[in-house]
PDB file of C-alpha atoms in Angstrom:
ATOM      1  CA  MET M   1      95.570  98.302  88.137  1.00 62.00           C
ATOM      2  CA  HIS M   2      97.387  98.847  84.916  1.00 75.00           C
ATOM      3  CA  GLN M   3      95.370  99.451  81.798  1.00 89.00           C
ATOM      4  CA  ALA M   4      96.705  96.471  80.063  1.00 91.00           C
ATOM      5  CA  THR M   5      95.311  94.361  83.042  1.00 92.00           C
ATOM      6  CA  TRP M   6      91.899  95.715  82.398  1.00 93.00           C
ATOM      7  CA  THR M   7      92.278  94.884  78.733  1.00 95.00           C
ATOM      8  CA  GLY M   8      92.996  91.416  79.795  1.00 94.00           C
ATOM      9  CA  ILE M   9      89.855  91.302  81.968  1.00 93.00           C
ATOM     10  CA  GLY M  10      88.042  92.243  78.712  1.00 95.00           C
ATOM     11  CA  ALA M  11      89.166  88.738  77.315  1.00 95.00           C
ATOM     12  CA  ILE M  12      87.785  87.115  80.484  1.00 93.00           C
ATOM     13  CA  ALA M  13      84.389  88.863  80.082  1.00 93.00           C
ATOM     14  CA  LEU M  14      84.203  87.590  76.456  1.00 95.00           C
ATOM     15  CA  TRP M  15      85.110  83.894  77.531  1.00 91.00           C
ATOM     16  CA  THR M  16      82.182  83.854  79.876  1.00 89.00           C
ATOM     17  CA  SER M  17      79.754  83.742  76.859  1.00 91.00           C
ATOM     18  CA  LEU M  18      81.509  80.630  75.181  1.00 87.00           C
ATOM     19  CA  ALA M  19      79.480  78.069  77.127  1.00 81.00           C
ATOM     20  CA  LEU M  20      76.217  79.662  76.177  1.00 87.00           C
ATOM     21  CA  LEU M  21      77.127  80.339  72.483  1.00 89.00           C
ATOM     22  CA  THR M  22      78.539  76.739  72.188  1.00 85.00           C
ATOM     23  CA  ARG M  23      75.242  75.248  73.561  1.00 81.00           C
ATOM     24  CA  LEU M  24      73.462  77.253  71.037  1.00 88.00           C
ATOM     25  CA  ALA M  25      75.524  75.795  68.253  1.00 87.00           C
ATOM     26  CA  TYR M  26      75.195  72.216  69.581  1.00 84.00           C
ATOM     27  CA  GLN M  27      74.385  70.932  66.055  1.00 86.00           C
ATOM     28  CA  VAL M  28      78.132  71.572  64.935  1.00 90.00           C
ATOM     29  CA  PRO M  29      80.741  68.936  65.940  1.00 90.00           C
ATOM     30  CA  PRO M  30      83.463  70.431  68.066  1.00 88.00           C
ATOM     31  CA  LEU M  31      86.504  70.472  65.572  1.00 91.00           C
ATOM     32  CA  GLN M  32      84.232  71.807  62.942  1.00 93.00           C
ATOM     33  CA  LEU M  33      82.961  74.623  65.221  1.00 92.00           C
ATOM     34  CA  THR M  34      86.524  75.418  66.278  1.00 92.00           C
ATOM     35  CA  ALA M  35      87.614  75.406  62.566  1.00 95.00           C
ATOM     36  CA  MET M  36      84.674  77.726  61.638  1.00 95.00           C
ATOM     37  CA  ALA M  37      85.126  80.095  64.579  1.00 94.00           C
ATOM     38  CA  PHE M  38      88.969  80.482  63.951  1.00 96.00           C
ATOM     39  CA  ALA M  39      88.110  81.037  60.335  1.00 97.00           C
ATOM     40  CA  VAL M  40      85.826  84.104  61.218  1.00 97.00           C
ATOM     41  CA  SER M  41      88.493  85.479  63.574  1.00 96.00           C
ATOM     42  CA  GLY M  42      91.491  84.840  61.401  1.00 96.00           C
ATOM     43  CA  GLY M  43      89.656  86.005  58.173  1.00 96.00           C
ATOM     44  CA  ALA M  44      88.377  89.174  59.838  1.00 95.00           C
ATOM     45  CA  GLY M  45      91.895  89.763  61.150  1.00 95.00           C
ATOM     46  CA  LEU M  46      93.686  89.399  57.878  1.00 96.00           C
ATOM     47  CA  ALA M  47      91.086  91.572  56.281  1.00 96.00           C
ATOM     48  CA  VAL M  48      91.813  94.412  58.775  1.00 94.00           C
ATOM     49  CA  LEU M  49      95.511  93.899  58.282  1.00 94.00           C
ATOM     50  CA  ALA M  50      95.104  94.125  54.443  1.00 94.00           C
ATOM     51  CA  LEU M  51      92.961  97.420  54.778  1.00 94.00           C
ATOM     52  CA  ARG M  52      95.720  98.957  56.938  1.00 92.00           C
ATOM     53  CA  GLY M  53      98.548  97.711  54.696  1.00 91.00           C
ATOM     54  CA  ARG M  54     100.050  95.619  57.310  1.00 91.00           C
ATOM     55  CA  LEU M  55      99.998  92.142  56.053  1.00 91.00           C
ATOM     56  CA  SER M  56     103.728  92.247  55.639  1.00 90.00           C
ATOM     57  CA  ILE M  57     104.206  91.866  59.446  1.00 91.00           C
ATOM     58  CA  LEU M  58     103.166  88.117  59.166  1.00 92.00           C
ATOM     59  CA  ARG M  59     106.485  87.712  57.219  1.00 90.00           C
ATOM     60  CA  GLN M  60     108.448  89.414  59.966  1.00 91.00           C
ATOM     61  CA  ILE M  61     107.329  87.093  62.718  1.00 93.00           C
ATOM     62  CA  PRO M  62     110.145  84.667  63.721  1.00 93.00           C
ATOM     63  CA  VAL M  63     109.647  80.896  63.592  1.00 94.00           C
ATOM     64  CA  LEU M  64     109.557  80.663  67.341  1.00 95.00           C
ATOM     65  CA  GLY M  65     106.753  83.271  67.315  1.00 95.00           C
ATOM     66  CA  TRP M  66     104.787  81.139  64.926  1.00 96.00           C
ATOM     67  CA  VAL M  67     105.334  78.113  67.153  1.00 96.00           C
ATOM     68  CA  HIS M  68     104.167  79.953  70.298  1.00 96.00           C
ATOM     69  CA  GLY M  69     101.124  81.528  68.655  1.00 95.00           C
ATOM     70  CA  VAL M  70      99.690  78.789  66.710  1.00 95.00           C
ATOM     71  CA  GLY M  71     100.957  76.034  69.145  1.00 93.00           C
ATOM     72  CA  GLY M  72      99.095  77.956  71.989  1.00 94.00           C
ATOM     73  CA  LEU M  73      95.919  78.583  70.182  1.00 95.00           C
ATOM     74  CA  PHE M  74      95.535  75.313  68.296  1.00 92.00           C
ATOM     75  CA  LEU M  75      97.135  72.807  70.655  1.00 93.00           C
ATOM     76  CA  TYR M  76      95.061  73.896  73.644  1.00 91.00           C
ATOM     77  CA  HIS M  77      91.704  73.441  71.724  1.00 89.00           C
ATOM     78  CA  ALA M  78      92.872  70.201  70.338  1.00 88.00           C
ATOM     79  CA  LEU M  79      93.750  68.832  73.770  1.00 90.00           C
ATOM     80  CA  TYR M  80      90.565  70.255  75.350  1.00 87.00           C
ATOM     81  CA  PHE M  81      88.320  68.661  72.803  1.00 85.00           C
ATOM     82  CA  ALA M  82      90.257  65.365  73.253  1.00 85.00           C
ATOM     83  CA  ALA M  83      89.721  65.516  76.878  1.00 85.00           C
ATOM     84  CA  LEU M  84      85.988  66.010  76.600  1.00 78.00           C
ATOM     85  CA  THR M  85      85.975  62.869  74.167  1.00 78.00           C
ATOM     86  CA  LEU M  86      88.043  60.652  76.330  1.00 83.00           C
ATOM     87  CA  ALA M  87      86.886  61.686  79.829  1.00 79.00           C
ATOM     88  CA  PRO M  88      83.625  62.826  81.477  1.00 77.00           C
ATOM     89  CA  ALA M  89      82.906  66.518  80.926  1.00 71.00           C
ATOM     90  CA  VAL M  90      82.843  67.365  84.534  1.00 69.00           C
ATOM     91  CA  GLU M  91      86.258  65.890  85.363  1.00 73.00           C
ATOM     92  CA  ALA M  92      87.721  67.198  82.186  1.00 78.00           C
ATOM     93  CA  ASN M  93      86.465  70.897  82.914  1.00 76.00           C
ATOM     94  CA  LEU M  94      87.694  70.744  86.416  1.00 75.00           C
ATOM     95  CA  LEU M  95      91.347  69.661  85.387  1.00 80.00           C
ATOM     96  CA  ASN M  96      91.221  72.140  82.564  1.00 84.00           C
ATOM     97  CA  TYR M  97      90.460  74.916  84.890  1.00 83.00           C
ATOM     98  CA  LEU M  98      93.971  74.550  86.671  1.00 84.00           C
ATOM     99  CA  TRP M  99      95.254  76.962  83.954  1.00 87.00           C
ATOM    100  CA  PRO M 100      94.560  80.127  85.925  1.00 87.00           C
ATOM    101  CA  LEU M 101      96.354  78.686  88.997  1.00 84.00           C
ATOM    102  CA  LEU M 102      99.203  77.584  86.663  1.00 87.00           C
ATOM    103  CA  ILE M 103      99.361  81.128  85.315  1.00 89.00           C
ATOM    104  CA  VAL M 104      99.951  82.596  88.730  1.00 84.00           C
ATOM    105  CA  VAL M 105     102.703  79.960  89.380  1.00 85.00           C
ATOM    106  CA  PHE M 106     104.444  80.196  86.122  1.00 88.00           C
ATOM    107  CA  SER M 107     104.572  84.015  86.378  1.00 87.00           C
ATOM    108  CA  CYS M 108     106.589  83.515  89.561  1.00 83.00           C
ATOM    109  CA  VAL M 109     108.833  80.644  87.995  1.00 83.00           C
ATOM    110  CA  LEU M 110     109.235  81.710  84.579  1.00 85.00           C
ATOM    111  CA  LEU M 111     108.929  85.617  84.648  1.00 82.00           C
ATOM    112  CA  GLY M 112     110.599  86.038  88.222  1.00 82.00           C
ATOM    113  CA  MET M 113     107.503  87.994  89.453  1.00 78.00           C
ATOM    114  CA  ARG M 114     107.089  88.238  93.162  1.00 79.00           C
ATOM    115  CA  LEU M 115     104.195  86.005  94.613  1.00 72.00           C
ATOM    116  CA  ARG M 116     102.644  87.676  97.618  1.00 75.00           C
ATOM    117  CA  TRP M 117     100.226  86.078 100.027  1.00 74.00           C
ATOM    118  CA  THR M 118      97.389  88.081  98.603  1.00 73.00           C
ATOM    119  CA  HIS M 119      98.030  86.441  95.257  1.00 73.00           C
ATOM    120  CA  LEU M 120      98.076  83.059  96.855  1.00 77.00           C
ATOM    121  CA  LEU M 121      94.803  83.764  98.804  1.00 78.00           C
ATOM    122  CA  GLY M 122      92.974  85.097  95.729  1.00 76.00           C
ATOM    123  CA  VAL M 123      93.867  82.241  93.588  1.00 79.00           C
ATOM    124  CA  ALA M 124      93.076  79.640  96.276  1.00 81.00           C
ATOM    125  CA  LEU M 125      89.620  81.277  96.760  1.00 79.00           C
ATOM    126  CA  GLY M 126      89.011  81.105  92.939  1.00 78.00           C
ATOM    127  CA  PHE M 127      89.993  77.606  92.735  1.00 79.00           C
ATOM    128  CA  ALA M 128      87.766  76.822  95.667  1.00 80.00           C
ATOM    129  CA  GLY M 129      84.837  78.396  93.850  1.00 76.00           C
ATOM    130  CA  CYS M 130      85.614  76.396  90.749  1.00 73.00           C
ATOM    131  CA  MET M 131      85.743  73.129  92.784  1.00 74.00           C
ATOM    132  CA  LEU M 132      82.551  74.050  94.406  1.00 73.00           C
ATOM    133  CA  LEU M 133      80.816  74.589  90.945  1.00 67.00           C
ATOM    134  CA  ILE M 134      82.308  71.752  89.015  1.00 67.00           C
ATOM    135  CA  GLY M 135      84.110  69.342  91.315  1.00 63.00           C
ATOM    136  CA  ARG M 136      81.081  68.423  93.488  1.00 64.00           C
ATOM    137  CA  GLU M 137      80.031  65.980  90.777  1.00 63.00           C
ATOM    138  CA  ALA M 138      83.530  64.725  89.817  1.00 59.00           C
ATOM    139  CA  ALA M 139      84.110  60.950  90.156  1.00 64.00           C
ATOM    140  CA  PHE M 140      87.476  60.190  88.534  1.00 69.00           C
ATOM    141  CA  GLN M 141      87.917  56.731  86.977  1.00 75.00           C
ATOM    142  CA  THR M 142      90.861  54.872  85.883  1.00 78.00           C
ATOM    143  CA  ASP M 143      89.537  54.141  82.351  1.00 78.00           C
ATOM    144  CA  ALA M 144      89.519  57.899  81.561  1.00 79.00           C
ATOM    145  CA  ILE M 145      93.199  58.638  82.532  1.00 86.00           C
ATOM    146  CA  PRO M 146      94.055  59.420  78.776  1.00 88.00           C
ATOM    147  CA  GLY M 147      91.216  62.152  78.995  1.00 85.00           C
ATOM    148  CA  TYR M 148      92.379  63.431  82.241  1.00 86.00           C
ATOM    149  CA  ALA M 149      95.925  63.681  80.876  1.00 91.00           C
ATOM    150  CA  ALA M 150      94.649  65.685  77.821  1.00 90.00           C
ATOM    151  CA  ALA M 151      92.850  67.962  80.191  1.00 87.00           C
ATOM    152  CA  LEU M 152      95.916  68.726  82.292  1.00 88.00           C
ATOM    153  CA  GLY M 153      97.941  68.940  78.970  1.00 92.00           C
ATOM    154  CA  ALA M 154      95.486  71.687  77.853  1.00 91.00           C
ATOM    155  CA  ALA M 155      95.665  73.527  81.196  1.00 90.00           C
ATOM    156  CA  THR M 156      99.448  73.586  80.888  1.00 93.00           C
ATOM    157  CA  VAL M 157      99.618  74.645  77.287  1.00 95.00           C
ATOM    158  CA  TRP M 158      97.345  77.575  77.777  1.00 94.00           C
ATOM    159  CA  ALA M 159      99.044  78.605  80.991  1.00 93.00           C
ATOM    160  CA  LEU M 160     102.505  78.492  79.257  1.00 95.00           C
ATOM    161  CA  TYR M 161     101.186  80.143  76.133  1.00 96.00           C
ATOM    162  CA  SER M 162      99.839  82.979  78.224  1.00 95.00           C
ATOM    163  CA  VAL M 163     102.801  83.618  80.510  1.00 95.00           C
ATOM    164  CA  LEU M 164     105.378  83.124  77.702  1.00 95.00           C
ATOM    165  CA  SER M 165     103.587  85.824  75.700  1.00 94.00           C
ATOM    166  CA  ARG M 166     105.749  88.154  77.814  1.00 93.00           C
ATOM    167  CA  TRP M 167     108.835  86.765  75.993  1.00 93.00           C
ATOM    168  CA  PHE M 168     107.396  87.726  72.549  1.00 94.00           C
ATOM    169  CA  THR M 169     106.567  91.388  73.219  1.00 91.00           C
ATOM    170  CA  ARG M 170     108.240  92.098  69.730  1.00 91.00           C
ATOM    171  CA  VAL M 171     105.548  90.072  68.011  1.00 93.00           C
ATOM    172  CA  PRO M 172     102.677  92.469  67.525  1.00 93.00           C
ATOM    173  CA  THR M 173      99.290  91.565  68.699  1.00 94.00           C
ATOM    174  CA  ASP M 174      97.987  91.937  65.135  1.00 94.00           C
ATOM    175  CA  ALA M 175      99.836  88.871  64.313  1.00 95.00           C
ATOM    176  CA  LEU M 176      97.210  86.887  66.003  1.00 96.00           C
ATOM    177  CA  ALA M 177      95.234  87.277  62.770  1.00 96.00           C
ATOM    178  CA  GLY M 178      97.686  84.876  61.177  1.00 96.00           C
ATOM    179  CA  PHE M 179      97.754  82.594  64.161  1.00 96.00           C
ATOM    180  CA  CYS M 180      94.017  82.165  64.084  1.00 96.00           C
ATOM    181  CA  ALA M 181      94.089  81.493  60.310  1.00 96.00           C
ATOM    182  CA  VAL M 182      96.614  78.732  60.556  1.00 96.00           C
ATOM    183  CA  SER M 183      94.632  77.260  63.563  1.00 96.00           C
ATOM    184  CA  ALA M 184      91.585  77.360  61.391  1.00 96.00           C
ATOM    185  CA  LEU M 185      93.288  75.216  58.712  1.00 96.00           C
ATOM    186  CA  LEU M 186      94.737  72.829  61.215  1.00 95.00           C
ATOM    187  CA  ALA M 187      91.506  72.435  63.032  1.00 94.00           C
ATOM    188  CA  GLY M 188      89.643  71.909  59.506  1.00 95.00           C
ATOM    189  CA  GLY M 189      91.944  69.317  58.673  1.00 94.00           C
ATOM    190  CA  LEU M 190      91.391  67.335  61.908  1.00 92.00           C
ATOM    191  CA  HIS M 191      87.742  67.760  61.380  1.00 94.00           C
ATOM    192  CA  LEU M 192      87.813  66.234  57.873  1.00 95.00           C
ATOM    193  CA  GLY M 193      89.739  63.319  59.189  1.00 92.00           C
ATOM    194  CA  MET M 194      87.816  62.680  62.383  1.00 89.00           C
ATOM    195  CA  GLU M 195      84.170  64.053  62.114  1.00 90.00           C
ATOM    196  CA  THR M 196      81.238  64.194  59.771  1.00 92.00           C
ATOM    197  CA  THR M 197      80.602  67.751  58.413  1.00 94.00           C
ATOM    198  CA  VAL M 198      77.258  69.319  59.465  1.00 92.00           C
ATOM    199  CA  LEU M 199      75.375  71.952  57.684  1.00 92.00           C
ATOM    200  CA  PRO M 200      73.738  73.885  60.547  1.00 89.00           C
ATOM    201  CA  ASP M 201      70.589  75.885  60.484  1.00 89.00           C
ATOM    202  CA  TRP M 202      70.794  79.520  59.227  1.00 90.00           C
ATOM    203  CA  HIS M 203      70.790  81.038  62.794  1.00 90.00           C
ATOM    204  CA  VAL M 204      73.758  78.829  63.965  1.00 93.00           C
ATOM    205  CA  TYR M 205      75.832  80.605  61.417  1.00 95.00           C
ATOM    206  CA  ALA M 206      75.110  83.916  63.241  1.00 95.00           C
ATOM    207  CA  VAL M 207      76.061  82.092  66.504  1.00 94.00           C
ATOM    208  CA  ILE M 208      79.415  80.902  64.923  1.00 95.00           C
ATOM    209  CA  LEU M 209      80.122  84.593  63.814  1.00 96.00           C
ATOM    210  CA  LEU M 210      79.641  85.711  67.323  1.00 96.00           C
ATOM    211  CA  ILE M 211      81.872  83.008  68.623  1.00 94.00           C
ATOM    212  CA  GLY M 212      84.455  83.957  66.155  1.00 94.00           C
ATOM    213  CA  ALA M 213      84.253  87.736  66.930  1.00 95.00           C
ATOM    214  CA  GLY M 214      84.238  87.227  70.760  1.00 94.00           C
ATOM    215  CA  PRO M 215      85.574  84.285  72.763  1.00 93.00           C
ATOM    216  CA  VAL M 216      87.438  82.481  69.790  1.00 91.00           C
ATOM    217  CA  GLY M 217      88.511  85.874  68.411  1.00 91.00           C
ATOM    218  CA  GLY M 218      88.565  89.266  69.962  1.00 93.00           C
ATOM    219  CA  ALA M 219      89.350  87.595  73.347  1.00 95.00           C
ATOM    220  CA  PHE M 220      92.620  86.497  72.115  1.00 95.00           C
ATOM    221  CA  PHE M 221      93.701  89.957  71.023  1.00 96.00           C
ATOM    222  CA  LEU M 222      92.706  91.361  74.346  1.00 96.00           C
ATOM    223  CA  TRP M 223      94.305  88.520  76.300  1.00 96.00           C
ATOM    224  CA  ASP M 224      97.552  88.979  74.349  1.00 96.00           C
ATOM    225  CA  ILE M 225      97.759  92.661  75.339  1.00 95.00           C
ATOM    226  CA  GLY M 226      96.953  91.756  79.099  1.00 94.00           C
ATOM    227  CA  MET M 227      99.703  89.115  79.227  1.00 94.00           C
ATOM    228  CA  LYS M 228     102.307  91.107  77.601  1.00 94.00           C
ATOM    229  CA  ALA M 229     101.820  94.343  79.455  1.00 92.00           C
ATOM    230  CA  GLY M 230      99.501  93.593  82.336  1.00 90.00           C
ATOM    231  CA  ASP M 231      99.748  91.578  85.672  1.00 88.00           C
ATOM    232  CA  PRO M 232      99.409  87.906  84.777  1.00 89.00           C
ATOM    233  CA  ARG M 233      99.081  87.056  88.526  1.00 85.00           C
ATOM    234  CA  VAL M 234      95.942  89.043  88.742  1.00 86.00           C
ATOM    235  CA  LEU M 235      94.633  87.987  85.390  1.00 90.00           C
ATOM    236  CA  GLY M 236      95.021  84.287  86.322  1.00 85.00           C
ATOM    237  CA  THR M 237      93.040  84.642  89.627  1.00 83.00           C
ATOM    238  CA  LEU M 238      90.232  86.695  87.890  1.00 85.00           C
ATOM    239  CA  ALA M 239      89.988  84.000  85.158  1.00 86.00           C
ATOM    240  CA  TYR M 240      88.151  81.894  87.687  1.00 82.00           C
ATOM    241  CA  ALA M 241      85.301  84.127  87.194  1.00 84.00           C
ATOM    242  CA  THR M 242      84.719  82.474  83.738  1.00 84.00           C
ATOM    243  CA  PRO M 243      83.088  79.209  84.778  1.00 82.00           C
ATOM    244  CA  VAL M 244      80.992  80.976  87.458  1.00 81.00           C
ATOM    245  CA  VAL M 245      79.754  83.740  85.107  1.00 84.00           C
ATOM    246  CA  SER M 246      79.340  81.217  82.116  1.00 80.00           C
ATOM    247  CA  THR M 247      76.941  79.247  84.508  1.00 79.00           C
ATOM    248  CA  LEU M 248      74.983  82.387  85.465  1.00 82.00           C
ATOM    249  CA  LEU M 249      74.476  83.188  81.770  1.00 83.00           C
ATOM    250  CA  LEU M 250      73.337  79.626  81.084  1.00 78.00           C
ATOM    251  CA  VAL M 251      70.872  80.107  84.044  1.00 79.00           C
ATOM    252  CA  ALA M 252      69.650  83.466  82.606  1.00 83.00           C
ATOM    253  CA  ALA M 253      69.013  81.814  79.248  1.00 80.00           C
ATOM    254  CA  GLY M 254      67.186  78.932  80.726  1.00 80.00           C
ATOM    255  CA  GLU M 255      69.854  76.395  79.931  1.00 71.00           C
ATOM    256  CA  ALA M 256      70.765  75.752  83.704  1.00 67.00           C
ATOM    257  CA  THR M 257      69.341  75.816  87.063  1.00 73.00           C
ATOM    258  CA  LEU M 258      70.278  78.390  89.819  1.00 73.00           C
ATOM    259  CA  THR M 259      71.458  76.586  93.041  1.00 76.00           C
ATOM    260  CA  VAL M 260      72.946  77.467  96.211  1.00 82.00           C
ATOM    261  CA  TRP M 261      76.157  76.019  94.981  1.00 76.00           C
ATOM    262  CA  VAL M 262      76.461  78.537  92.149  1.00 75.00           C
ATOM    263  CA  GLY M 263      75.821  81.426  94.550  1.00 78.00           C
ATOM    264  CA  LEU M 264      78.683  80.215  96.960  1.00 81.00           C
ATOM    265  CA  ALA M 265      80.977  79.646  93.946  1.00 76.00           C
ATOM    266  CA  ALA M 266      80.130  83.242  92.856  1.00 76.00           C
ATOM    267  CA  VAL M 267      81.017  84.492  96.268  1.00 80.00           C
ATOM    268  CA  LEU M 268      84.155  82.675  96.520  1.00 78.00           C
ATOM    269  CA  VAL M 269      85.556  83.741  93.167  1.00 75.00           C
ATOM    270  CA  ALA M 270      84.409  87.375  93.647  1.00 76.00           C
ATOM    271  CA  ALA M 271      86.436  87.308  97.024  1.00 76.00           C
ATOM    272  CA  GLY M 272      89.316  85.932  95.196  1.00 75.00           C
ATOM    273  CA  GLY M 273      89.146  88.381  92.515  1.00 70.00           C
ATOM    274  CA  ALA M 274      88.980  91.291  95.249  1.00 70.00           C
ATOM    275  CA  TRP M 275      92.204  90.027  96.761  1.00 69.00           C
ATOM    276  CA  ALA M 276      93.888  89.769  93.403  1.00 66.00           C
ATOM    277  CA  ALA M 277      92.967  93.171  92.472  1.00 64.00           C
ATOM    278  CA  ARG M 278      94.199  94.315  95.703  1.00 64.00           C
ATOM    279  CA  ALA M 279      97.562  92.749  95.231  1.00 59.00           C
ATOM    280  CA  GLY M 280      97.639  94.283  91.719  1.00 54.00           C
TER     281      GLY M 280
END
């Protein structure tokens, strides 16, 4: 596989830690946690740009570049948290995890990439693993339709943001520092209007630093490289490893129970990833 595709896989690896880290920061309301995590990633990124004398690149980004970057990062998280608020978590997560499948489809429709049967088999196995892990307990209810719509919207936004990154290859990956900083301000504004601020225990601040450095920070930079120069069809399929590995990490930390369903889901996702790697 192309080196950029391996870089994108690094983002997937970081995202697998988000569930466990979020569980450890349970004291903090969702929007506040998002704002604080984006503040860490955006602040660190801007500091690095300043040390390198590259802050001027933020003024050179076209308006559409800002719309794409901030819109993708912020709108996805806003819709996802809205989904968790308006719908049961199981169903919201299941619908949200349509984004890897949509990335594979959009790569064909929007980028004109060829969709081989190996890609289709890989993403089908990955989605089957996700269904086995999450979907067994799903019980869709009509009164949660707004939440389901928000989850589908989140999946669509993230898939479009990821695939359309290829249209913004002239926007440097370093620009994500600015996108994260603006996203922090927007999330902070929503938090102040919708949530009560919580001052967590001191160790939770360390967890928030890890979230901002990894799954809600460094992962975005790696994903940007993978999407712009790697194979989005392969990355979309391999992204189905995220919920499975996340669950295994929760099991290892004593936050979840290992069941036969987790094992079967891991086998399906691994098989799907193998086919995707073969295609790539």
